[in-house]
Structure formats: C-alpha cells, structure tokens
Amino acid sequence: MRNSVNIGVLGLQGDIEENIICTKSAMKKARLNGEIKAVRYSEDIEKLDAMIIPGGESTVMSSLISAKVFQSIKTRISEGMPVLGVCAGMILLSKGAYDRVVGERKQNLLSALDITVERNAFGRQNDSFETYLNIPLIGKSKIRAIFIRAPVVKEIGKEVEVVAKFEDKIVAVKQNNIIGTSFHPELGDDKLFLLFVKRAFKI
Ligand code: GLN
C-alpha cells in the first residue's frame, strides 16, 4: 500500500464535496492512503501529488482564480502532476472555449490540454441528461455518465487521445498526465476516479 499521497480538489466553486467523496472511495479501492481535501491557496497546490478541478461554472472559476493560484496549477501540471478536469474543470484546462449562444468569453484558461471545447454544447440546464458510456480504458462495463450543461470537445491536438465518445461527440480525453471529461463521473460511480488514481500513482 502506498502511503500519504496528497490529492486536492480545486475549492473555488462547483461540486467540490462530491469529488472529494468519490476520490475517497477510489483511494480506498486502490488501497491508497493519504489526504484528499479542497485547496484554494498556491501554498497547498504546490504540495499536491494530484489534483481534481471540479465541475461548476468555468467563467465563474476563471474569474475567482487568482493569478498566483493559476500560475501554481500551470507550473505543477508542467512538472507532471496528474490532473482530472470534470466538465467546467476540463474547460478550464483547455486552450480554447466558446459557446454557440454567447460566443467566446474572455475567460482565463490554463491551456494545459490541447483541445478546443464548445461550452453548453447540448443546451442549457433543462437539456441535462444521463446515459451509459463505453470507456475501453476502464473495461467492459459501461459507466454512468451525467451531463449537466456539458461541453463537447471540438478540436484535439496531436498529443490528445479520445477516451470516450457520446454518439459522434468527444466527451472525454487524455493527454499525458491530464484527463478531462464533459460529464460528471463523480455523480455516477467511482470507476473513472479509480482509473485516475491508478494511473496517477502507477498502481
Ligand atoms: N456549462 C458550464 C461551463 O461552461 C459547465 C457545466 C458543468 O461543469 N457541469 O462552465
């Protein structure tokens, strides 16, 4: 059993607690000891072994994030820290984001994932839905995927692998140490989190 990993969920806005609960469950199944907590200061981010950027509203997160925290996340990712970005979290990790209705907002993006996303691509809150997705990286059983004002990945760079599609739309990607999902795995089950911690800590 590996001891004392330090995982953080960016704690500015969004469903922080659900991501903590789901990570805890995955850590238990992976027999991984350590801490999982919400983080909002660069001093804490600098000490992390892995990070989750939760879903919520990416424009709000972009405006709440300080230049210092933004830079710490960028630096840690470039040093190889594994990151899981969920929905708004994936948008924040992307290098370009637009919305068909409101266009491109001047939001701060980490540009860590070489993808362009269409925000709210399935419509607004009322068009939220759930489905079951096949994710070969996880195994044969399908995972429950909940889409809430979800983005779709429209363009991917050479380094980016497609992890899941819904119909013909890219809804999960991976690039080196980063995984991004359009849907909310933390509201379905812990399978994607288990994949994330196993890959992050080479279990
Ligand atoms: N629509 C939100 C955004 O663009 C993301 C929604 C979510 O994280 N569930 O930021």
PDB file of C-alpha atoms and ligand atoms in Angstrom:
ATOM      1  CA  MET A   1       0.000   0.000   0.000  1.00  0.00           C
ATOM      2  CA  ARG A   2       1.345   3.421  -0.953  1.00  0.00           C
ATOM      3  CA  ASN A   3       1.253   5.905   1.898  1.00  0.00           C
ATOM      4  CA  SER A   4       0.417   9.534   2.231  1.00  0.00           C
ATOM      5  CA  VAL A   5      -0.468  10.810  -1.179  1.00  0.00           C
ATOM      6  CA  ASN A   6      -1.791  14.337  -1.167  1.00  0.00           C
ATOM      7  CA  ILE A   7      -4.714  14.961  -3.536  1.00  0.00           C
ATOM      8  CA  GLY A   8      -6.550  18.265  -3.817  1.00  0.00           C
ATOM      9  CA  VAL A   9      -9.841  19.373  -5.324  1.00  0.00           C
ATOM     10  CA  LEU A  10      -9.749  22.989  -6.513  1.00  0.00           C
ATOM     11  CA  GLY A  11     -12.070  24.583  -3.985  1.00  0.00           C
ATOM     12  CA  LEU A  12     -13.215  27.810  -5.639  1.00  0.00           C
ATOM     13  CA  GLN A  13     -16.664  26.847  -6.916  1.00  0.00           C
ATOM     14  CA  GLY A  14     -18.654  23.812  -8.072  1.00  0.00           C
ATOM     15  CA  ASP A  15     -19.377  20.352  -6.688  1.00  0.00           C
ATOM     16  CA  ILE A  16     -16.235  20.139  -4.551  1.00  0.00           C
ATOM     17  CA  GLU A  17     -17.609  17.795  -1.869  1.00  0.00           C
ATOM     18  CA  GLU A  18     -18.900  15.187  -4.364  1.00  0.00           C
ATOM     19  CA  ASN A  19     -15.428  15.000  -5.926  1.00  0.00           C
ATOM     20  CA  ILE A  20     -13.835  14.550  -2.503  1.00  0.00           C
ATOM     21  CA  ILE A  21     -16.263  11.729  -1.623  1.00  0.00           C
ATOM     22  CA  CYS A  22     -15.706   9.964  -4.943  1.00  0.00           C
ATOM     23  CA  THR A  23     -11.912  10.279  -4.721  1.00  0.00           C
ATOM     24  CA  LYS A  24     -12.014   8.864  -1.174  1.00  0.00           C
ATOM     25  CA  SER A  25     -13.916   5.846  -2.430  1.00  0.00           C
ATOM     26  CA  ALA A  26     -11.464   5.311  -5.306  1.00  0.00           C
ATOM     27  CA  MET A  27      -8.473   5.685  -2.926  1.00  0.00           C
ATOM     28  CA  LYS A  28      -9.941   3.025  -0.673  1.00  0.00           C
ATOM     29  CA  LYS A  29     -10.435   0.602  -3.571  1.00  0.00           C
ATOM     30  CA  ALA A  30      -6.909   1.320  -4.848  1.00  0.00           C
ATOM     31  CA  ARG A  31      -5.592   0.809  -1.275  1.00  0.00           C
ATOM     32  CA  LEU A  32      -4.079   4.262  -1.422  1.00  0.00           C
ATOM     33  CA  ASN A  33      -3.503   6.080   1.868  1.00  0.00           C
ATOM     34  CA  GLY A  34      -3.356   9.808   2.122  1.00  0.00           C
ATOM     35  CA  GLU A  35      -5.262  13.014   2.164  1.00  0.00           C
ATOM     36  CA  ILE A  36      -7.925  14.431  -0.137  1.00  0.00           C
ATOM     37  CA  LYS A  37      -9.119  17.937   0.566  1.00  0.00           C
ATOM     38  CA  ALA A  38     -10.332  21.161  -1.044  1.00  0.00           C
ATOM     39  CA  VAL A  39      -7.471  23.517  -1.950  1.00  0.00           C
ATOM     40  CA  ARG A  40      -7.603  27.210  -2.742  1.00  0.00           C
ATOM     41  CA  TYR A  41      -4.136  28.576  -1.984  1.00  0.00           C
ATOM     42  CA  SER A  42      -0.967  28.187  -4.014  1.00  0.00           C
ATOM     43  CA  GLU A  43       0.963  27.032  -0.890  1.00  0.00           C
ATOM     44  CA  ASP A  44      -1.366  23.982  -0.786  1.00  0.00           C
ATOM     45  CA  ILE A  45      -1.369  23.410  -4.552  1.00  0.00           C
ATOM     46  CA  GLU A  46       2.433  23.328  -4.600  1.00  0.00           C
ATOM     47  CA  LYS A  47       2.391  20.332  -2.231  1.00  0.00           C
ATOM     48  CA  LEU A  48      -0.127  18.227  -4.172  1.00  0.00           C
ATOM     49  CA  ASP A  49       0.628  14.884  -5.827  1.00  0.00           C
ATOM     50  CA  ALA A  50      -2.569  15.031  -7.925  1.00  0.00           C
ATOM     51  CA  MET A  51      -5.414  17.444  -8.433  1.00  0.00           C
ATOM     52  CA  ILE A  52      -9.063  17.465  -9.477  1.00  0.00           C
ATOM     53  CA  ILE A  53     -10.713  20.515 -10.991  1.00  0.00           C
ATOM     54  CA  PRO A  54     -14.446  20.030 -10.396  1.00  0.00           C
ATOM     55  CA  GLY A  55     -17.477  20.872 -12.466  1.00  0.00           C
ATOM     56  CA  GLY A  56     -19.412  24.063 -11.866  1.00  0.00           C
ATOM     57  CA  GLU A  57     -19.263  27.176 -13.976  1.00  0.00           C
ATOM     58  CA  SER A  58     -15.967  27.759 -15.749  1.00  0.00           C
ATOM     59  CA  THR A  59     -16.453  31.505 -16.257  1.00  0.00           C
ATOM     60  CA  VAL A  60     -17.010  31.914 -12.506  1.00  0.00           C
ATOM     61  CA  MET A  61     -13.970  29.776 -11.679  1.00  0.00           C
ATOM     62  CA  SER A  62     -11.893  31.750 -14.183  1.00  0.00           C
ATOM     63  CA  SER A  63     -12.866  34.973 -12.501  1.00  0.00           C
ATOM     64  CA  LEU A  64     -12.356  33.689  -8.946  1.00  0.00           C
ATOM     65  CA  ILE A  65      -8.938  32.199  -9.571  1.00  0.00           C
ATOM     66  CA  SER A  66      -6.050  34.456  -8.547  1.00  0.00           C
ATOM     67  CA  ALA A  67      -3.025  34.925 -10.792  1.00  0.00           C
ATOM     68  CA  LYS A  68      -0.923  33.157  -8.153  1.00  0.00           C
ATOM     69  CA  VAL A  69      -3.138  30.071  -7.938  1.00  0.00           C
ATOM     70  CA  PHE A  70      -3.467  29.994 -11.741  1.00  0.00           C
ATOM     71  CA  GLN A  71       0.322  30.025 -12.092  1.00  0.00           C
ATOM     72  CA  SER A  72       0.831  27.355  -9.394  1.00  0.00           C
ATOM     73  CA  ILE A  73      -1.577  24.994 -11.175  1.00  0.00           C
ATOM     74  CA  LYS A  74       0.139  25.616 -14.512  1.00  0.00           C
ATOM     75  CA  THR A  75       3.572  25.021 -13.024  1.00  0.00           C
ATOM     76  CA  ARG A  76       2.555  21.835 -11.201  1.00  0.00           C
ATOM     77  CA  ILE A  77       0.923  20.444 -14.372  1.00  0.00           C
ATOM     78  CA  SER A  78       4.042  21.184 -16.411  1.00  0.00           C
ATOM     79  CA  GLU A  79       6.061  19.358 -13.731  1.00  0.00           C
ATOM     80  CA  GLY A  80       3.888  16.307 -14.361  1.00  0.00           C
ATOM     81  CA  MET A  81       1.226  16.480 -11.631  1.00  0.00           C
ATOM     82  CA  PRO A  82      -1.736  14.298 -12.710  1.00  0.00           C
ATOM     83  CA  VAL A  83      -4.949  16.297 -13.090  1.00  0.00           C
ATOM     84  CA  LEU A  84      -8.553  15.298 -13.646  1.00  0.00           C
ATOM     85  CA  GLY A  85     -10.780  18.053 -15.037  1.00  0.00           C
ATOM     86  CA  VAL A  86     -14.515  17.490 -14.816  1.00  0.00           C
ATOM     87  CA  CYS A  87     -16.821  19.479 -17.110  1.00  0.00           C
ATOM     88  CA  ALA A  88     -16.065  23.118 -16.175  1.00  0.00           C
ATOM     89  CA  GLY A  89     -12.727  21.722 -14.928  1.00  0.00           C
ATOM     90  CA  MET A  90     -11.967  20.382 -18.412  1.00  0.00           C
ATOM     91  CA  ILE A  91     -12.940  23.760 -19.883  1.00  0.00           C
ATOM     92  CA  LEU A  92     -10.500  25.489 -17.522  1.00  0.00           C
ATOM     93  CA  LEU A  93      -7.741  23.087 -18.616  1.00  0.00           C
ATOM     94  CA  SER A  94      -8.413  23.677 -22.318  1.00  0.00           C
ATOM     95  CA  LYS A  95      -6.745  26.158 -24.623  1.00  0.00           C
ATOM     96  CA  GLY A  96      -9.936  27.469 -26.207  1.00  0.00           C
ATOM     97  CA  ALA A  97     -13.619  27.635 -25.287  1.00  0.00           C
ATOM     98  CA  TYR A  98     -16.680  29.155 -26.887  1.00  0.00           C
ATOM     99  CA  ASP A  99     -20.447  28.943 -26.570  1.00  0.00           C
ATOM    100  CA  ARG A 100     -22.752  28.950 -29.610  1.00  0.00           C
ATOM    101  CA  VAL A 101     -25.083  31.457 -27.926  1.00  0.00           C
ATOM    102  CA  VAL A 102     -22.751  33.827 -26.074  1.00  0.00           C
ATOM    103  CA  GLY A 103     -19.598  33.294 -28.142  1.00  0.00           C
ATOM    104  CA  GLU A 104     -16.151  33.412 -26.640  1.00  0.00           C
ATOM    105  CA  ARG A 105     -15.841  34.841 -23.142  1.00  0.00           C
ATOM    106  CA  LYS A 106     -12.530  36.361 -22.163  1.00  0.00           C
ATOM    107  CA  GLN A 107     -12.021  33.686 -19.541  1.00  0.00           C
ATOM    108  CA  ASN A 108      -8.642  32.593 -18.193  1.00  0.00           C
ATOM    109  CA  LEU A 109      -7.824  29.125 -19.488  1.00  0.00           C
ATOM    110  CA  LEU A 110      -4.886  27.036 -18.317  1.00  0.00           C
ATOM    111  CA  SER A 111      -4.048  25.847 -21.886  1.00  0.00           C
ATOM    112  CA  ALA A 112      -2.761  22.586 -20.429  1.00  0.00           C
ATOM    113  CA  LEU A 113      -4.989  20.368 -22.589  1.00  0.00           C
ATOM    114  CA  ASP A 114      -4.534  20.867 -26.310  1.00  0.00           C
ATOM    115  CA  ILE A 115      -8.262  20.980 -27.012  1.00  0.00           C
ATOM    116  CA  THR A 116     -10.941  23.474 -28.010  1.00  0.00           C
ATOM    117  CA  VAL A 117     -14.333  22.984 -26.432  1.00  0.00           C
ATOM    118  CA  GLU A 118     -17.838  24.132 -27.137  1.00  0.00           C
ATOM    119  CA  ARG A 119     -19.421  25.075 -23.818  1.00  0.00           C
ATOM    120  CA  ASN A 120     -23.054  24.164 -23.149  1.00  0.00           C
ATOM    121  CA  ALA A 121     -22.972  22.163 -26.369  1.00  0.00           C
ATOM    122  CA  PHE A 122     -26.082  20.104 -25.524  1.00  0.00           C
ATOM    123  CA  GLY A 123     -28.095  23.171 -24.497  1.00  0.00           C
ATOM    124  CA  ARG A 124     -28.926  24.756 -21.168  1.00  0.00           C
ATOM    125  CA  GLN A 125     -29.800  23.291 -17.741  1.00  0.00           C
ATOM    126  CA  ASN A 126     -33.092  21.755 -18.984  1.00  0.00           C
ATOM    127  CA  ASP A 127     -31.203  19.777 -21.598  1.00  0.00           C
ATOM    128  CA  SER A 128     -29.106  17.972 -18.981  1.00  0.00           C
ATOM    129  CA  PHE A 129     -29.282  14.179 -19.266  1.00  0.00           C
ATOM    130  CA  GLU A 130     -27.692  10.935 -18.204  1.00  0.00           C
ATOM    131  CA  THR A 131     -26.540   7.948 -20.183  1.00  0.00           C
ATOM    132  CA  TYR A 132     -24.167   4.983 -20.020  1.00  0.00           C
ATOM    133  CA  LEU A 133     -20.847   5.202 -21.825  1.00  0.00           C
ATOM    134  CA  ASN A 134     -18.390   2.681 -23.011  1.00  0.00           C
ATOM    135  CA  ILE A 135     -14.874   3.625 -21.906  1.00  0.00           C
ATOM    136  CA  PRO A 136     -12.399   0.995 -23.112  1.00  0.00           C
ATOM    137  CA  LEU A 137      -9.686   2.319 -20.746  1.00  0.00           C
ATOM    138  CA  ILE A 138     -11.899   1.405 -17.799  1.00  0.00           C
ATOM    139  CA  GLY A 139     -13.000  -2.004 -19.006  1.00  0.00           C
ATOM    140  CA  LYS A 140     -16.037  -3.735 -20.386  1.00  0.00           C
ATOM    141  CA  SER A 141     -18.762  -2.452 -18.073  1.00  0.00           C
ATOM    142  CA  LYS A 142     -20.353   0.833 -19.062  1.00  0.00           C
ATOM    143  CA  ILE A 143     -20.106   3.848 -16.813  1.00  0.00           C
ATOM    144  CA  ARG A 144     -22.960   6.071 -15.725  1.00  0.00           C
ATOM    145  CA  ALA A 145     -22.364   9.493 -17.227  1.00  0.00           C
ATOM    146  CA  ILE A 146     -24.278  12.583 -16.161  1.00  0.00           C
ATOM    147  CA  PHE A 147     -24.151  15.593 -18.485  1.00  0.00           C
ATOM    148  CA  ILE A 148     -25.065  18.963 -16.946  1.00  0.00           C
ATOM    149  CA  ARG A 149     -24.741  21.957 -19.273  1.00  0.00           C
ATOM    150  CA  ALA A 150     -21.878  19.929 -20.635  1.00  0.00           C
ATOM    151  CA  PRO A 151     -19.185  20.891 -23.116  1.00  0.00           C
ATOM    152  CA  VAL A 152     -18.131  18.884 -26.163  1.00  0.00           C
ATOM    153  CA  VAL A 153     -14.528  18.637 -27.337  1.00  0.00           C
ATOM    154  CA  LYS A 154     -14.419  20.048 -30.859  1.00  0.00           C
ATOM    155  CA  GLU A 155     -10.718  20.037 -31.703  1.00  0.00           C
ATOM    156  CA  ILE A 156      -7.878  17.943 -30.373  1.00  0.00           C
ATOM    157  CA  GLY A 157      -4.121  18.311 -30.783  1.00  0.00           C
ATOM    158  CA  LYS A 158      -1.746  15.517 -31.794  1.00  0.00           C
ATOM    159  CA  GLU A 159      -0.912  14.533 -28.206  1.00  0.00           C
ATOM    160  CA  VAL A 160      -4.548  14.128 -27.184  1.00  0.00           C
ATOM    161  CA  GLU A 161      -6.243  10.714 -27.038  1.00  0.00           C
ATOM    162  CA  VAL A 162     -10.001  10.314 -27.209  1.00  0.00           C
ATOM    163  CA  VAL A 163     -11.176   8.390 -24.117  1.00  0.00           C
ATOM    164  CA  ALA A 164     -14.933   8.419 -24.722  1.00  0.00           C
ATOM    165  CA  LYS A 165     -17.496   9.474 -27.258  1.00  0.00           C
ATOM    166  CA  PHE A 166     -21.230  10.018 -26.907  1.00  0.00           C
ATOM    167  CA  GLU A 167     -22.813   9.420 -30.295  1.00  0.00           C
ATOM    168  CA  ASP A 168     -20.181  11.042 -32.515  1.00  0.00           C
ATOM    169  CA  LYS A 169     -19.113  13.658 -29.968  1.00  0.00           C
ATOM    170  CA  ILE A 170     -15.849  13.567 -28.000  1.00  0.00           C
ATOM    171  CA  VAL A 171     -16.717  13.673 -24.297  1.00  0.00           C
ATOM    172  CA  ALA A 172     -13.524  12.500 -22.569  1.00  0.00           C
ATOM    173  CA  VAL A 173      -9.868  12.951 -23.443  1.00  0.00           C
ATOM    174  CA  LYS A 174      -6.420  12.245 -22.102  1.00  0.00           C
ATOM    175  CA  GLN A 175      -3.126  13.997 -22.691  1.00  0.00           C
ATOM    176  CA  ASN A 176      -0.113  12.710 -20.753  1.00  0.00           C
ATOM    177  CA  ASN A 177      -0.874  13.442 -17.090  1.00  0.00           C
ATOM    178  CA  ILE A 178      -4.285  15.024 -17.728  1.00  0.00           C
ATOM    179  CA  ILE A 179      -7.766  13.507 -18.084  1.00  0.00           C
ATOM    180  CA  GLY A 180     -10.772  15.640 -18.978  1.00  0.00           C
ATOM    181  CA  THR A 181     -14.449  14.687 -19.082  1.00  0.00           C
ATOM    182  CA  SER A 182     -17.531  16.535 -20.343  1.00  0.00           C
ATOM    183  CA  PHE A 183     -19.762  14.573 -17.986  1.00  0.00           C
ATOM    184  CA  HIS A 184     -19.724  14.286 -14.186  1.00  0.00           C
ATOM    185  CA  PRO A 185     -18.143  10.940 -13.220  1.00  0.00           C
ATOM    186  CA  GLU A 186     -18.348  11.845  -9.503  1.00  0.00           C
ATOM    187  CA  LEU A 187     -22.168  11.762  -9.703  1.00  0.00           C
ATOM    188  CA  GLY A 188     -22.262   8.352 -11.393  1.00  0.00           C
ATOM    189  CA  ASP A 189     -19.803   5.945  -9.828  1.00  0.00           C
ATOM    190  CA  ASP A 190     -16.126   5.926  -8.900  1.00  0.00           C
ATOM    191  CA  LYS A 191     -14.802   3.966 -11.919  1.00  0.00           C
ATOM    192  CA  LEU A 192     -13.204   6.920 -13.667  1.00  0.00           C
ATOM    193  CA  PHE A 193     -11.705   8.151 -10.395  1.00  0.00           C
ATOM    194  CA  LEU A 194     -10.247   4.699  -9.835  1.00  0.00           C
ATOM    195  CA  LEU A 195      -8.673   4.862 -13.290  1.00  0.00           C
ATOM    196  CA  PHE A 196      -7.341   8.334 -12.470  1.00  0.00           C
ATOM    197  CA  VAL A 197      -5.717   7.419  -9.139  1.00  0.00           C
ATOM    198  CA  LYS A 198      -4.338   4.149 -10.533  1.00  0.00           C
ATOM    199  CA  ARG A 199      -2.686   5.979 -13.420  1.00  0.00           C
ATOM    200  CA  ALA A 200      -1.566   8.898 -11.265  1.00  0.00           C
ATOM    201  CA  PHE A 201       0.153   6.649  -8.722  1.00  0.00           C
ATOM    202  CA  LYS A 202       1.094   3.822 -11.083  1.00  0.00           C
ATOM    203  CA  ILE A 203      -0.859   1.171  -9.216  1.00  0.00           C
TER     204      ILE A 203
HETATM  205  N1  GLN B   1     -21.614  24.955 -18.588  1.00  0.00           N
HETATM  206  C1  GLN B   1     -20.567  25.067 -17.623  1.00  0.00           C
HETATM  207  C2  GLN B   1     -19.423  25.931 -18.131  1.00  0.00           C
HETATM  208  O1  GLN B   1     -19.380  26.264 -19.264  1.00  0.00           O
HETATM  209  C3  GLN B   1     -20.028  23.692 -17.209  1.00  0.00           C
HETATM  210  C4  GLN B   1     -21.091  22.893 -16.530  1.00  0.00           C
HETATM  211  C5  GLN B   1     -20.604  21.886 -15.551  1.00  0.00           C
HETATM  212  O2  GLN B   1     -19.465  21.917 -15.075  1.00  0.00           O
HETATM  213  N2  GLN B   1     -21.481  20.975 -15.215  1.00  0.00           N
HETATM  214  O3  GLN B   1     -18.576  26.254 -17.401  1.00  0.00           O
END
